[in-house]
PDB file of C-alpha atoms in Angstrom:
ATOM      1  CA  UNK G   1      12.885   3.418  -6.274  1.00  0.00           C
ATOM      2  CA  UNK G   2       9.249   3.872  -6.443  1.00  0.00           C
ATOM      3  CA  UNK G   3       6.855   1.903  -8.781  1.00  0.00           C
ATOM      4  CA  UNK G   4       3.588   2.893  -9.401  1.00  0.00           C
ATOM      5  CA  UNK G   5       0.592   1.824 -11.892  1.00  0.00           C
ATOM      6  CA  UNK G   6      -2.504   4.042 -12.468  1.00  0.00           C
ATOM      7  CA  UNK G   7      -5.011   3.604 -10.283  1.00  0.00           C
ATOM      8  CA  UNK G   8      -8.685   4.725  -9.889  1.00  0.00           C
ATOM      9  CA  UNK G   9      -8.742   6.446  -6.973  1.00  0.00           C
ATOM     10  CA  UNK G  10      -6.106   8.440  -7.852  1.00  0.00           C
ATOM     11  CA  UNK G  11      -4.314   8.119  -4.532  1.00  0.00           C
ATOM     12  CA  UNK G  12      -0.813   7.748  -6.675  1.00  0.00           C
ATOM     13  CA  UNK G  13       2.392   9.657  -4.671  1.00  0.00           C
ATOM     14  CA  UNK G  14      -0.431  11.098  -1.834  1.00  0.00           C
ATOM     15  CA  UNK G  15      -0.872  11.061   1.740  1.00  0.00           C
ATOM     16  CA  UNK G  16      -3.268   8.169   2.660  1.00  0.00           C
ATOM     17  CA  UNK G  17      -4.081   6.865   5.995  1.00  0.00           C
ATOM     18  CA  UNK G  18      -3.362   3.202   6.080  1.00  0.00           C
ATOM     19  CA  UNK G  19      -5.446   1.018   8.796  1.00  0.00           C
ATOM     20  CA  UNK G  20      -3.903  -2.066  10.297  1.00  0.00           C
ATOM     21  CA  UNK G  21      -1.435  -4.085   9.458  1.00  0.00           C
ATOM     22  CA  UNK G  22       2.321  -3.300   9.997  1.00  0.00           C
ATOM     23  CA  UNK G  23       2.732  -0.422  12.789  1.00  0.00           C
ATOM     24  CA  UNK G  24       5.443   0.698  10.480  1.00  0.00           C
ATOM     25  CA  UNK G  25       3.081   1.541   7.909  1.00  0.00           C
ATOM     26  CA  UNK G  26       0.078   2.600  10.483  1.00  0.00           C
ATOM     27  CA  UNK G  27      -1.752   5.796  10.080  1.00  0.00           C
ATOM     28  CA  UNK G  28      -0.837   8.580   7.666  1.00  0.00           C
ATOM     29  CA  UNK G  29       1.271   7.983   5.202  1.00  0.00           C
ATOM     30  CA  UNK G  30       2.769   9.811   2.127  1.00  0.00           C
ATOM     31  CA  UNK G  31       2.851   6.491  -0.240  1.00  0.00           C
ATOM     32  CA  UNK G  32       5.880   8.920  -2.603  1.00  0.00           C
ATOM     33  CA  UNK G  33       7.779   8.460   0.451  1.00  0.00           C
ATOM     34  CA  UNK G  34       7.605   4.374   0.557  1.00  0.00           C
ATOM     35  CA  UNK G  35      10.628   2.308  -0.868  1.00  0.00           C
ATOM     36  CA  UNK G  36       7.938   0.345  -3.633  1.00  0.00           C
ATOM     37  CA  UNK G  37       4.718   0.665  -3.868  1.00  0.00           C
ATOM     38  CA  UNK G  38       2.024  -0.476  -6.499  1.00  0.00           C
ATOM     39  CA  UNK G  39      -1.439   0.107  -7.374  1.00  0.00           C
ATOM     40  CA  UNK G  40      -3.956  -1.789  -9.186  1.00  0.00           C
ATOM     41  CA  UNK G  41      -7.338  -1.245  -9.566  1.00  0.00           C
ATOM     42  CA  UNK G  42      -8.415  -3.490  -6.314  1.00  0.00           C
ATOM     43  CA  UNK G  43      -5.512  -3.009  -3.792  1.00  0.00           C
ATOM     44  CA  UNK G  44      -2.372  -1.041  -3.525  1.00  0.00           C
ATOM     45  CA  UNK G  45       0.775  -3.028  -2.309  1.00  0.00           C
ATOM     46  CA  UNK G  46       3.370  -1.803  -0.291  1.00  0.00           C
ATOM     47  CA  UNK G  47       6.579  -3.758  -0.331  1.00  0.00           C
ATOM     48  CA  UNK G  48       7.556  -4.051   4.025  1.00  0.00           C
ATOM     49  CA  UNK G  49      10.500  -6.191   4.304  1.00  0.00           C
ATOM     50  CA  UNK G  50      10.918  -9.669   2.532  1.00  0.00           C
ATOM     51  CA  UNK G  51       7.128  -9.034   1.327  1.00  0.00           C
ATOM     52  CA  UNK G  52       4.449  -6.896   0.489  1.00  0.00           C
ATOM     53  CA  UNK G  53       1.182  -5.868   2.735  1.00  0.00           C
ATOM     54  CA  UNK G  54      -1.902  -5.638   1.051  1.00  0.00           C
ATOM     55  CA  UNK G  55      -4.037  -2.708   1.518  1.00  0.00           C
ATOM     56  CA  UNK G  56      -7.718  -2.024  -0.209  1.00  0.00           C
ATOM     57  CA  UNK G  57     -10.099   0.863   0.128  1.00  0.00           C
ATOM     58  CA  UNK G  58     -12.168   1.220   2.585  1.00  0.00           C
ATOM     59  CA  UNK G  59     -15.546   2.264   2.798  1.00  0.00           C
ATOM     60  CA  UNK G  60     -16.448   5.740   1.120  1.00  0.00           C
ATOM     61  CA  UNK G  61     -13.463   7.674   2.511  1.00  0.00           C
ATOM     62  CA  UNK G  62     -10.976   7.828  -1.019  1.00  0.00           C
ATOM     63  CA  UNK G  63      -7.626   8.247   0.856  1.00  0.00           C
ATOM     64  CA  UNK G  64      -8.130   5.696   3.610  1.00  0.00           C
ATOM     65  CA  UNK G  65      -7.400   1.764   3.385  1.00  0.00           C
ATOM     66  CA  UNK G  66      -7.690  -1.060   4.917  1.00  0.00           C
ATOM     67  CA  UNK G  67      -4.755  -4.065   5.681  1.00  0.00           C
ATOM     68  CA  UNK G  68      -5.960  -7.389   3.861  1.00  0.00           C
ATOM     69  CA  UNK G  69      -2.917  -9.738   4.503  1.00  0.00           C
ATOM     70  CA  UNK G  70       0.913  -9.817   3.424  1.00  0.00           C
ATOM     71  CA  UNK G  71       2.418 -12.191   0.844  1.00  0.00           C
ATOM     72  CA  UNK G  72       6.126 -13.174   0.658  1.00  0.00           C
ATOM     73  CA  UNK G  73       8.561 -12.150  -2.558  1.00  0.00           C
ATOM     74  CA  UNK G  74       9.420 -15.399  -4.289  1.00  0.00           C
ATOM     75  CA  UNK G  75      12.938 -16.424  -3.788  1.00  0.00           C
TER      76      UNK G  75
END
């Protein structure tokens, strides 16, 4: 199932390319593909695993973002 919350970029259910972080989730990606993902108005989060990576824009390039860090789902 995929989540997703309007977002200003208007990447929502595109291809992106995503720039470090998991090599999973390295390079292009279509995000409608991805089990979870949401979008806020600073960062898109992809749930990987027991978490989710962290991802913002980066630079002037709308479709490209950068890895920021990964936080664990609460148990």
């Amino acid at each position: 199932m995929t989540q997703t919350i309007a977002f200003s970029t208007g990447a929502t259910n595109s291809t992106v390319r995503l720039e470090g972080g998991p090599v999973e989730l390295t390079g292009t990606v279509n995000l409608a593909d991805l089990h979870e993902v949401i979008f806020s108005e600073e960062k898109i989060k992809i749930r990987h695993g027991n978490g989710y990576e962290h991802y913002t824009p980066a630079g002037t390039e709308p479709a490209v973002f950068q890895w920021v860090g990964r936080t664990k789902i609460a148990e």
